[in-house]
Coordinates of C-alpha atoms in Angstrom, one line a residue:
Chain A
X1 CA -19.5 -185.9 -24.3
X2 CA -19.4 -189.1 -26.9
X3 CA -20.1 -191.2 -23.7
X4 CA -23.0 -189.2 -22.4
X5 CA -24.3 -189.3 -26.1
X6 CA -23.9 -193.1 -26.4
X7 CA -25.7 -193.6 -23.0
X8 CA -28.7 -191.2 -24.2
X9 CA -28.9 -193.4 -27.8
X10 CA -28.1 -196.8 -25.8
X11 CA -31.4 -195.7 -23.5
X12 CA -33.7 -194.8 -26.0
X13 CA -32.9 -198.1 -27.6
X14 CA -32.9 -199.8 -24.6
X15 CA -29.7 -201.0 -25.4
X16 CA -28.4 -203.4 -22.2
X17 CA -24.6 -203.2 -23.2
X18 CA -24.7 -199.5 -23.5
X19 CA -26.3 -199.0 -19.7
X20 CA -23.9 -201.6 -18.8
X21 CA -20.8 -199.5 -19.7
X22 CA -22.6 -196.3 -18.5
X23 CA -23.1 -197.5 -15.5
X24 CA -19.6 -198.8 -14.9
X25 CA -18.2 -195.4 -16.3
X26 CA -16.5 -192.9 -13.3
X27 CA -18.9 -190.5 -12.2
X28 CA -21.9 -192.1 -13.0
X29 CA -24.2 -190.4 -10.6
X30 CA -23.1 -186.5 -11.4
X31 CA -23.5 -188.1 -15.4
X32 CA -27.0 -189.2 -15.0
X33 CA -28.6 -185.8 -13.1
X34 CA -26.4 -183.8 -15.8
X35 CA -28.1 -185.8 -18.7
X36 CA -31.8 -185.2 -16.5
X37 CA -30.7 -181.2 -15.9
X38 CA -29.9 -180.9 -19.8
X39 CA -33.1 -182.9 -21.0
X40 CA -35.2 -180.3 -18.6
X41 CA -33.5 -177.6 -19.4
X42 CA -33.8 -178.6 -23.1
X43 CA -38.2 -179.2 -22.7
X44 CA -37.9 -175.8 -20.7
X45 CA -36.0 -173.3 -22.9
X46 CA -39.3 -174.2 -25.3
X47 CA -41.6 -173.1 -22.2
X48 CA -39.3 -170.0 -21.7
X49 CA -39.6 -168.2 -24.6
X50 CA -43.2 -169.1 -25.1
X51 CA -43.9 -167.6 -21.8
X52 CA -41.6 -164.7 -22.1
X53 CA -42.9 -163.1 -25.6
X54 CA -46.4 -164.1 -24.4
X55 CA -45.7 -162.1 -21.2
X56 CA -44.4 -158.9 -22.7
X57 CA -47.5 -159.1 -25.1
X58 CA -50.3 -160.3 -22.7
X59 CA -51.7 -158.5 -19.6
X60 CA -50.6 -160.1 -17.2
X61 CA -52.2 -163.6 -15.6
X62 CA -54.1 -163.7 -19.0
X63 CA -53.8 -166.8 -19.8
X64 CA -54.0 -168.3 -16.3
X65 CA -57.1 -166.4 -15.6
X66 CA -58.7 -167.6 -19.0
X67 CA -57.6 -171.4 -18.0
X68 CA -59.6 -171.4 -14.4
X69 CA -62.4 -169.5 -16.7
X70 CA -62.5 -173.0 -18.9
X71 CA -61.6 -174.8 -16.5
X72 CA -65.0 -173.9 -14.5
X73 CA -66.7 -173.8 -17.6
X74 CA -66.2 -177.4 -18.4
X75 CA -67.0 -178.4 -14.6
X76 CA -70.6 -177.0 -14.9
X77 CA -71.3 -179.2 -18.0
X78 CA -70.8 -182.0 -15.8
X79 CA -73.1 -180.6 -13.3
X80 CA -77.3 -181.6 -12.9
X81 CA -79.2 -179.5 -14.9
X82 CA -81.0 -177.6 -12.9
X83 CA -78.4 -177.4 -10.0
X84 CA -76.0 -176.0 -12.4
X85 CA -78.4 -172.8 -13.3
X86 CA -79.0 -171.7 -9.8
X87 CA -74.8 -172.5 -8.5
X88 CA -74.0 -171.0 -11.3
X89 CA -75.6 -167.4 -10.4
X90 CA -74.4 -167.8 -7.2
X91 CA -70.5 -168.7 -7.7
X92 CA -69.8 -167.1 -11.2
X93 CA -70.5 -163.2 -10.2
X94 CA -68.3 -164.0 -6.7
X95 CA -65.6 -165.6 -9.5
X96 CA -65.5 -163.0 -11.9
X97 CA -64.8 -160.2 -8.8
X98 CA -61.9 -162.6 -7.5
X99 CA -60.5 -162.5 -10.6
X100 CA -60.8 -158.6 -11.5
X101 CA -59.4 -158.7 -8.1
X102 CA -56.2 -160.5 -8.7
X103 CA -55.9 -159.0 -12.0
X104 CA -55.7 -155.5 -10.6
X105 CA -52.7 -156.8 -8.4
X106 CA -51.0 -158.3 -11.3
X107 CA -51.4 -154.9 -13.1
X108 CA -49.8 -152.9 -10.3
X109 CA -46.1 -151.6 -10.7
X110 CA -43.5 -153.1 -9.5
X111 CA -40.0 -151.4 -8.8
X112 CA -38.2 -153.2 -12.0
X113 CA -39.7 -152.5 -15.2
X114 CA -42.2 -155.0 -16.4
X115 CA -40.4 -156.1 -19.1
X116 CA -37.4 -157.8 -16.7
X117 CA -39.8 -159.0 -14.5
X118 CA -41.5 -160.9 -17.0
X119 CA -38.2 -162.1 -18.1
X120 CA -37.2 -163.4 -14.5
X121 CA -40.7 -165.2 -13.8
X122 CA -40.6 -167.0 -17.2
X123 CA -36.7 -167.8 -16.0
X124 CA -37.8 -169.0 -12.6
X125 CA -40.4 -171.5 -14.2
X126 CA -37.5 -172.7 -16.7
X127 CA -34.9 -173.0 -13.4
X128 CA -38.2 -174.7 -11.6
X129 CA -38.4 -177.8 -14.0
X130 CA -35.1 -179.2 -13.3
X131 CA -35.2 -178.8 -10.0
X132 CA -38.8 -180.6 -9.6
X133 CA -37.3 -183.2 -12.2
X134 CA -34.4 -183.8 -10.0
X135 CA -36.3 -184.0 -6.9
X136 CA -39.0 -186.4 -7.8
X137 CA -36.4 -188.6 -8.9
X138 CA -34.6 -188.8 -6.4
X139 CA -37.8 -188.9 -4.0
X140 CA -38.8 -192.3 -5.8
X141 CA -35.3 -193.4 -6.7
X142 CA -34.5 -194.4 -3.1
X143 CA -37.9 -196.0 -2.3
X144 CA -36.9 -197.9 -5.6
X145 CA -33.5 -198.7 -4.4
X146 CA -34.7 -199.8 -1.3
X147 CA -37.3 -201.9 -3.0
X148 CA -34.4 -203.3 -5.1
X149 CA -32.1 -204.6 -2.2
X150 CA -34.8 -205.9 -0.5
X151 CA -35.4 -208.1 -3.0
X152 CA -32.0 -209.6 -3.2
X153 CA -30.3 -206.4 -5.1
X154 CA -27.0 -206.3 -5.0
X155 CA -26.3 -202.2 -7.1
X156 CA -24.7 -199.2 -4.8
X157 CA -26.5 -196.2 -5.1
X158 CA -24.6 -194.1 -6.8
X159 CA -24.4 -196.9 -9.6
X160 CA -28.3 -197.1 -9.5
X161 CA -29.5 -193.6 -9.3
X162 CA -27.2 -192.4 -11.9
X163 CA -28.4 -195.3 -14.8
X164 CA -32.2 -195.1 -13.6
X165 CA -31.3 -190.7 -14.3
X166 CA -31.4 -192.4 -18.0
X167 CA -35.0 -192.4 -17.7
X168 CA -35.8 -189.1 -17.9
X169 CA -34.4 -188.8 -22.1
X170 CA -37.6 -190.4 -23.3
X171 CA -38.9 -186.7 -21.5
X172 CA -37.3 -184.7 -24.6
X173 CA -40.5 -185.4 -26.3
X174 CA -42.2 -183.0 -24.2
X175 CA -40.4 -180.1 -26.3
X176 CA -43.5 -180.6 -28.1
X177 CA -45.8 -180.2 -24.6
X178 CA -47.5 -177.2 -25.6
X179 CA -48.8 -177.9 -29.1
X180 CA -52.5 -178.8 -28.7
X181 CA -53.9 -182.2 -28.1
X182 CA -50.5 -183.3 -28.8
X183 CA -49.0 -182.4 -25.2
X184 CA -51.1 -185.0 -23.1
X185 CA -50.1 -188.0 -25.3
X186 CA -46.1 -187.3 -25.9
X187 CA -46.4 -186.8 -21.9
X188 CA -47.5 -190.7 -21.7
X189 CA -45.5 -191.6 -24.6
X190 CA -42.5 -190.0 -22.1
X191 CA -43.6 -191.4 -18.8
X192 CA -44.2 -195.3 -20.3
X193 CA -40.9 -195.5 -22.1
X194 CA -39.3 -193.8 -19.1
X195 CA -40.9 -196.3 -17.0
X196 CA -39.4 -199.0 -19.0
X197 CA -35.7 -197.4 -18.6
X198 CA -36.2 -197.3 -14.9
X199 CA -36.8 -201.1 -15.1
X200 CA -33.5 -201.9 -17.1
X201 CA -31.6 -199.2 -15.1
X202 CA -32.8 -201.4 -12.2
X203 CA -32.1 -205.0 -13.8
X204 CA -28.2 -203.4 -15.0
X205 CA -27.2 -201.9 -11.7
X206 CA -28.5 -205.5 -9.3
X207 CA -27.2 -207.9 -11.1
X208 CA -30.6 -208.9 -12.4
X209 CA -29.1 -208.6 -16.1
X210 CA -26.1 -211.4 -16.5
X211 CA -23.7 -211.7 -19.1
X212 CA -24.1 -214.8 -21.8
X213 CA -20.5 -215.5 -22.4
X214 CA -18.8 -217.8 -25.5
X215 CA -15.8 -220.0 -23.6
X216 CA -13.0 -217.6 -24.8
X217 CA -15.3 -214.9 -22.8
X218 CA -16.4 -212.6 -25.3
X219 CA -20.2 -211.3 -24.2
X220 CA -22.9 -212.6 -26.9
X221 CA -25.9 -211.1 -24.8
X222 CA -27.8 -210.8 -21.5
X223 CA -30.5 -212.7 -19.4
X224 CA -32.4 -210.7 -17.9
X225 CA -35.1 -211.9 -15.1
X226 CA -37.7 -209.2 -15.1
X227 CA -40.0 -209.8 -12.7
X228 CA -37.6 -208.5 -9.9
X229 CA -36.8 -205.3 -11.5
X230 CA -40.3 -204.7 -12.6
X231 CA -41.5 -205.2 -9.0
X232 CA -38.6 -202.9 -7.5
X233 CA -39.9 -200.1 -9.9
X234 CA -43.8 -200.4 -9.6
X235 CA -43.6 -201.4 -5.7
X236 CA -43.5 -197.7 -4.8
X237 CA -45.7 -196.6 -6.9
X238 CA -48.1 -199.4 -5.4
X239 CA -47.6 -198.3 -1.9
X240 CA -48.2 -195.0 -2.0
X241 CA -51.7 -196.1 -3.9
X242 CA -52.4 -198.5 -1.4
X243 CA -51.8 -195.9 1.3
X244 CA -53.9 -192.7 -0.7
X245 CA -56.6 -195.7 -1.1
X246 CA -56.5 -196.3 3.0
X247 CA -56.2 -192.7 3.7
X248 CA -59.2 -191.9 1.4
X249 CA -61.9 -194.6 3.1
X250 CA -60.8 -193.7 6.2
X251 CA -61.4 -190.1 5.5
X252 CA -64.9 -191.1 4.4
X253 CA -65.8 -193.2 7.0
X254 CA -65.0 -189.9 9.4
X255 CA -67.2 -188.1 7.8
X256 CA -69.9 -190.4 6.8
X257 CA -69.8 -191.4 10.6
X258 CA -69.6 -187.4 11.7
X259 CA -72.6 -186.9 9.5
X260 CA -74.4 -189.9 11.4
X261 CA -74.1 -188.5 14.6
X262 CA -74.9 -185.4 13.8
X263 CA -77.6 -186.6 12.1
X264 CA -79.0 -189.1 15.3
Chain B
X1 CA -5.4 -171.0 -4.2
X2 CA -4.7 -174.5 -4.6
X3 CA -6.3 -175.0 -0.6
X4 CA -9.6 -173.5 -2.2
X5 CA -9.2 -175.9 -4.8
X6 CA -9.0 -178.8 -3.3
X7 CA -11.6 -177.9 -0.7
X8 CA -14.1 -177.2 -3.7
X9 CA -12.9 -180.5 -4.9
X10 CA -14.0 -182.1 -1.6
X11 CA -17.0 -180.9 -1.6
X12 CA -17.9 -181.6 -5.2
X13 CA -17.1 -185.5 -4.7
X14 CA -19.1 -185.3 -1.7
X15 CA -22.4 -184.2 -3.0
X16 CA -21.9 -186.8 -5.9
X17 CA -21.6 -189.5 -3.7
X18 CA -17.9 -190.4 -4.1
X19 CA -16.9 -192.7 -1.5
X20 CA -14.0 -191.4 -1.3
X21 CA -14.6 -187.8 -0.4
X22 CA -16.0 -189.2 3.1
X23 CA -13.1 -191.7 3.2
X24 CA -11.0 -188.5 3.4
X25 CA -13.3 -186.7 5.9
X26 CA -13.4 -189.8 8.4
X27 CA -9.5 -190.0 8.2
X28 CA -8.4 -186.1 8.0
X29 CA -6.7 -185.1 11.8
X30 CA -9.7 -182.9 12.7
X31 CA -12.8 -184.1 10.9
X32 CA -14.8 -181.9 13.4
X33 CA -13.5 -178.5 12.9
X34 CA -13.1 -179.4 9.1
X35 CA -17.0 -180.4 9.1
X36 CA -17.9 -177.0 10.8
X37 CA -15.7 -175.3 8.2
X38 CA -17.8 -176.5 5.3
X39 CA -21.0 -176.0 7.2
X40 CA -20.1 -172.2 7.9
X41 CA -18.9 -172.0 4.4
X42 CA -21.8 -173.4 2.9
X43 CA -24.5 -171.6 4.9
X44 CA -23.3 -168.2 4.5
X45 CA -22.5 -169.1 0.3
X46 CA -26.4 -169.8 0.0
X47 CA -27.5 -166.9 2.1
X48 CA -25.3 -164.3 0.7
X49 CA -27.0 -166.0 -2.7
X50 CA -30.6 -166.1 -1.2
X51 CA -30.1 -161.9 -0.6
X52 CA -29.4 -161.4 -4.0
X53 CA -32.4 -163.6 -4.9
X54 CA -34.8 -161.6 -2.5
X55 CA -34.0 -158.6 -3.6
X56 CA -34.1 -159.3 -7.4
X57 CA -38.0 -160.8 -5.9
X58 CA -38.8 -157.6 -4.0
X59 CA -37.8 -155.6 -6.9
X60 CA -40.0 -157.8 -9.4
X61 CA -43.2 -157.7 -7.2
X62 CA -45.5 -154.7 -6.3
X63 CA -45.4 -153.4 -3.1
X64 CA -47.1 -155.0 -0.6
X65 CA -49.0 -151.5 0.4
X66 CA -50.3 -151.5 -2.9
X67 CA -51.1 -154.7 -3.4
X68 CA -52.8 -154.5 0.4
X69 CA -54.9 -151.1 -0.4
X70 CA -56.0 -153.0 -3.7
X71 CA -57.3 -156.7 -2.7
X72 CA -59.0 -154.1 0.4
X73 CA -60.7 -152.3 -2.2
X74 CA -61.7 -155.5 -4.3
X75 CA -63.7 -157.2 -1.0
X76 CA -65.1 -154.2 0.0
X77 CA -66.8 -153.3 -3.4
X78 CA -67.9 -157.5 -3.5
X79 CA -72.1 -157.9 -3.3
X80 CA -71.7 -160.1 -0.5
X81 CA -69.4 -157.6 1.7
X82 CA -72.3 -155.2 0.9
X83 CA -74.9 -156.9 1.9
X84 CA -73.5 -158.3 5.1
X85 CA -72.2 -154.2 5.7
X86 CA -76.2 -153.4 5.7
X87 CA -77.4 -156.0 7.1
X88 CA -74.9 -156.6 10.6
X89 CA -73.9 -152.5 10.1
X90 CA -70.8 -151.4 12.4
X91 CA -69.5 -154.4 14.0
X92 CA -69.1 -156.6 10.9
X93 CA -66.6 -153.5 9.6
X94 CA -65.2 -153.8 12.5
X95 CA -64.7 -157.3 13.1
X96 CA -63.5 -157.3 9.5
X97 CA -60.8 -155.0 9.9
X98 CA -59.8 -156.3 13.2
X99 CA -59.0 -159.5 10.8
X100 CA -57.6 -157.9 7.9
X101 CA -55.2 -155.6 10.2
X102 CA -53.7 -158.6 11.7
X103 CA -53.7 -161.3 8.9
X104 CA -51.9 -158.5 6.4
X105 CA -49.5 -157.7 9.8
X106 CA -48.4 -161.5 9.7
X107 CA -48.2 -161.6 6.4
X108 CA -45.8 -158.7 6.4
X109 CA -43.7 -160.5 8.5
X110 CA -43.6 -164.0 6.3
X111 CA -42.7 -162.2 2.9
X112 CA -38.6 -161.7 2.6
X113 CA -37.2 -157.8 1.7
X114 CA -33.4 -157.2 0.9
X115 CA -33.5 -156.5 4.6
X116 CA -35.2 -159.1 6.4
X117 CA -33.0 -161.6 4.3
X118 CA -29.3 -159.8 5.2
X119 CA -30.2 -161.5 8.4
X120 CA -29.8 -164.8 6.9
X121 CA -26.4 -164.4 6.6
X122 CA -26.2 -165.4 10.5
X123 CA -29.3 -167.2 10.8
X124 CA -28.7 -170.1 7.6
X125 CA -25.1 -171.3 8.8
X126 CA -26.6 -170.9 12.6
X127 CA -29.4 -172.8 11.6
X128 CA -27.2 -175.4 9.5
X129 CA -25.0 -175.9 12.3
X130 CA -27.6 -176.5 14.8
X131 CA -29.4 -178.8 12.1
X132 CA -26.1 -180.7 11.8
X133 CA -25.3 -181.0 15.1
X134 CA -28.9 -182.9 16.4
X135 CA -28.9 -184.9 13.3
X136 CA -25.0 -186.1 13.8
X137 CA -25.5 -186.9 17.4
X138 CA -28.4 -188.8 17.1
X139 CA -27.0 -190.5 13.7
X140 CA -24.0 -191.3 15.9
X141 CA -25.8 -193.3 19.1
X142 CA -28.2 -194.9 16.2
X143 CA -24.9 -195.8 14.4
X144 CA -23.0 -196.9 17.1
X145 CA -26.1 -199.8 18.4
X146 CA -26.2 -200.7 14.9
X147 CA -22.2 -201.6 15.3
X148 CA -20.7 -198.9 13.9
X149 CA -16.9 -198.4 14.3
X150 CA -16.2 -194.4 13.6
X151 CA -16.0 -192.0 16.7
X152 CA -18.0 -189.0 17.5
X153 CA -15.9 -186.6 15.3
X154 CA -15.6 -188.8 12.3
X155 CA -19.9 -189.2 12.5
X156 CA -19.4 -185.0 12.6
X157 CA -16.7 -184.8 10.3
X158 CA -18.6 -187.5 7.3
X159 CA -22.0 -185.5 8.0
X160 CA -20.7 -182.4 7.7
X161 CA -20.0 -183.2 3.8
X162 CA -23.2 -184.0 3.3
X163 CA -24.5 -180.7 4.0
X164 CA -23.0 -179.8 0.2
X165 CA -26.5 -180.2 -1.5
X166 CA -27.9 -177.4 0.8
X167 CA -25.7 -175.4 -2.6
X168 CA -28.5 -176.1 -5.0
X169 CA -30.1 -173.1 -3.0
X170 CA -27.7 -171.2 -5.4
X171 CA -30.4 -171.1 -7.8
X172 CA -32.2 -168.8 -5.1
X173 CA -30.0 -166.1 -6.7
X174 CA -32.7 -166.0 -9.2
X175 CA -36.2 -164.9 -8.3
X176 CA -39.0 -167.0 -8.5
X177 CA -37.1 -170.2 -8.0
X178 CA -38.8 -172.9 -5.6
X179 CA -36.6 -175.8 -5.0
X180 CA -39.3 -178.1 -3.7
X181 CA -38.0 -181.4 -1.9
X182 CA -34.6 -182.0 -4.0
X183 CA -31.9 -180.6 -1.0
X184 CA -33.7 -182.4 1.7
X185 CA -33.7 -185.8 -0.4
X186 CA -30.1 -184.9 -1.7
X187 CA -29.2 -184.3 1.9
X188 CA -30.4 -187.5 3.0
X189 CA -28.8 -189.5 0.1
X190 CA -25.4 -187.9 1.1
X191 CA -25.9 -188.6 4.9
X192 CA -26.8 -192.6 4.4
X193 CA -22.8 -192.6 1.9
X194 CA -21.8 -190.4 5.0
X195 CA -23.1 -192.9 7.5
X196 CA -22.2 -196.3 5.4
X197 CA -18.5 -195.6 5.0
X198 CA -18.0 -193.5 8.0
X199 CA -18.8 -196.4 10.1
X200 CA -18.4 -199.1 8.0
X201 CA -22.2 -200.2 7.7
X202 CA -24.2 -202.7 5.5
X203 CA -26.8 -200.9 3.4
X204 CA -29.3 -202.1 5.8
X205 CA -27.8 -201.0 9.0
X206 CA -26.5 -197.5 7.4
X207 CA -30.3 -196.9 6.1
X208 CA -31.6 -197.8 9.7
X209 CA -28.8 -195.5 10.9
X210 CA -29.9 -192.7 8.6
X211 CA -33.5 -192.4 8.9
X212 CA -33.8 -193.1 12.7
X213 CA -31.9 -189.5 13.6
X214 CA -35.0 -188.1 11.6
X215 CA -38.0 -190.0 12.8
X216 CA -36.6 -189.2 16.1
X217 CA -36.4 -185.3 15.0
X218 CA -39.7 -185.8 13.3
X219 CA -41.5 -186.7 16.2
X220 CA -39.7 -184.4 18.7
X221 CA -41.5 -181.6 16.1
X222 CA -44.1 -182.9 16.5
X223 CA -44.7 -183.0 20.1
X224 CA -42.9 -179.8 20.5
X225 CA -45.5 -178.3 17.6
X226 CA -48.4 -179.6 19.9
X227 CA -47.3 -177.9 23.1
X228 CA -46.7 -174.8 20.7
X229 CA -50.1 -174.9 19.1
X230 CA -51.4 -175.6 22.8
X231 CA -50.0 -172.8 23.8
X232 CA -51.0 -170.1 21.2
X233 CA -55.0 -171.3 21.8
X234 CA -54.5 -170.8 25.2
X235 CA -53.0 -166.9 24.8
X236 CA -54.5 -166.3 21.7
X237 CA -57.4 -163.4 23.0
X238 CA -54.7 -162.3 24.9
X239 CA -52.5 -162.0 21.7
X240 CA -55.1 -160.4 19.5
X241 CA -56.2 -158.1 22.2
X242 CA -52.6 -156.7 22.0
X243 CA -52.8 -156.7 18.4
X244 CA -55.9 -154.9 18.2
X245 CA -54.6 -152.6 20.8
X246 CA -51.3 -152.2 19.1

């Protein structure tokens, strides 16, 4: 328990000599996706209760139903003026009966009594975080990792995936996610300094992070060549944007060339 | 007790990625019918899991009758249903139900009761057997070119341990849990530490060794999907004739 809590402090500090002796620790992988179930299980159990009470107290889809209300509410302000009036007439009666419609099937019974059901949806949306957590991690971990060796890396994957897991602490700020205006900012605040762990995760487990050592061997500090590890994290992230970016011309040179013909 | 223990402790260190844990799989006397032990195990653990979790859904969601008889009335009372009811008259309702009928008769068929999902307590370990069985031969010939040195049981026995994440289906004993994309990547984490020390690989060649098997799978799916899809256009006013005539 003292080690996990020294590896959670030594990543929010960014602490190289803590991550070092995490990462050499036994068990490092099933340590990291403990400390990355806790920290989403810890943002969740805010989420949970919010949803439950609201739940028993709300109809039911209340609040989701007001959110696409908004939500289509702010759309037309960005709309022409006078194409906005007329879509407008059209869509909004056609919205309003979808929605009495699926509010009439939240309202029916089911065969547990509402109350538990409630309890088990807001349960399944706390269970869901930690799962979608752990899966887009480890979804861009080993693009990262491959990244990494390709570059001259020299970490094993256990070792790697279990530091970079480090990365989702800074994430504990999202306890906060629901108070107003403050959500969207703590959720960048989270995602740039969990960015920042993934790249010192990266440098400790290849070897990118070497020991600065006095002649009776004591370790003074660390040099640390970013560029590598920086590259490793963001190369990912670059291909897949390079490959929506392809992906989305090409789509619109189908259609602008379907249009054409059908046009000629 | 203690062989329960022990196997538990296998399996543990092998969805953790303990070298070791397929160390022992490649070098235990019968890595094959020890890897089709943990496959049966684990399959019919999460299905016996996934009943619970169905039923506990079924129980928290209104019938499907219900809900059926209700979205029904919601269209039909919708201006434009109205309007296109007077203006075609009888064979729009007709065409409409036709539809209805046989989209809500699928969907019937998709959604999971307590009784459909007993059923997975045959189909998931058949299905992870068969799963594990393509994906360890081909991950055996793709290891094998690449210079791999473990034989056809030990490639069986090492990916057989790496069916362990499929146990984060566990969490389907709640209802309302999705698990999204995290077994599948797990599973393919744990077959690459399956592949690498099974055969003794460098990263490269147990990464090659790994994904091949499932590009290969990938695009056998997809041609088999095409002749499938082929198929169904080719029969399908046959099919909704029947249907209809059901």
């Amino acid at each position: 328990m003292t080690e996990i809590l020294n590896a959670v402090r030594g990543a929010i500090t960014l602490d190289i000599p803590a991550l070092m002796r995490f990462r050499q620790s036994e068990n490092v992988f099933r340590r990291g996706l403990t400390i990355l179930v806790l920290v989403a299980l810890i943002v969740g159990a805010v989420a949970f209760l919010v949803d439950f009470i609201g739940g028993l107290i709300r109809p039911p889809l209340a609040t989701e139903m007001a959110e696409i209300q908004s939500g289509i509410e702010q759309w037309f302000q960005f709309m022409p003026e006078e194409g906005a009036a007329e879509f407008r007439q059209l869509f909004l009666p056609v919205l309003e009966d979808v929605l009495k419609i699926v509010g009439d099937v939240a309202a029916l019974p089911t065969r547990l009594p509402r109350a538990l059901t409630v309890f088990f949806q807001a349960l399944g949306r706390w269970v869901n975080r930690p799962l979608a957590m752990l899966g887009g991690f480890l979804g861009y971990g080993i693009w990262v990792m491959l990244a990494a060796k390709l570059l001259g890396g020299r970490g094993r994957l256990p070792e790697f995936l279990g530091t970079a897991a480090l990365s989702s602490v800074p994430y504990l700020l999202l306890v906060l996610e629901r108070v107003p205006c403050l959500g969207g900012i703590l959720s960048l605040v989270a995602w740039v300094w969990g960015t920042i762990i993934w790249v010192v995760a990266t440098a400790v487990t290849h070897g990118w992070a070497v020991p600065q050592m006095t002649e009776e061997g004591a370790v003074t500090g660390y040099e640390v060549a970013w560029g590598k590890p920086i590259l490793a994290v963001l190369l990912p992230a670059l291909a897949v944007a390079v490959l929506v970016l392809i992906g989305g011309i090409s789509l619109l040179l189908i259609i602008l060339s379907a249009i054409q013909r059908a046009g000629g | 007790m203690e062989q329960i223990s022990r196997f538990a402790g296998l399996l543990a260190r092998g969805l953790f990625l303990r070298p070791e844990a397929y160390e022992e799989m490649r070098e235990t006397r019968n890595p094959f019918v020890e890897g089709l032990f943990i496959v049966v195990v684990v399959g019919v653990i999460v299905a016996l899991a996934a009943v619970i979790g169905n039923t506990l859904e079924w129980a928290s969601t209104p019938d499907l009758a219900a809900i059926r008889q209700t979205v029904y009335d919601g269209l039909t009372n919708m201006d434009w249903f109205q309007q296109l009811e007077q203006a075609v008259g009888r064979p729009f309702i007709e065409q409409f139900q036709r539809q209805w009928d046989w989209q809500w008769r699928i969907m019937s068929t998709l959604i999971p009761t307590p009784v459909s999902s007993l059923a997975g307590i045959v189909t998931t370990p058949l299905r992870l057997i068969i799963g594990w069985l393509i994906y360890g031969l081909l991950a055996h010939l793709f290891a094998r070119l690449l210079g791999g040195q473990a034989n056809l049981g030990q490639t069986l026995g090492s990916t057989a341990l790496a069916v362990t994440p499929q146990v984060l289906n566990l969490a389907g004993l709640l209802p309302f849990v999705t698990l999204g994309g995290v077994v599948g990547t797990w599973v393919l984490i744990c077959r690459y530490m399956a592949l690498k020390q099974a055969h003794r690989l460098s990263w490269g060649r147990a990464f090659w060794a790994t994904v091949l098997p499932r590009l290969v799978i990938w695009l056998l799916a997809l041609v088999l999907g095409g002749i499938v899809a082929a198929l169904i256009a080719a029969f399908m006013p046959q099919f909704v004739q029947f249907l209809g005539g059901s």
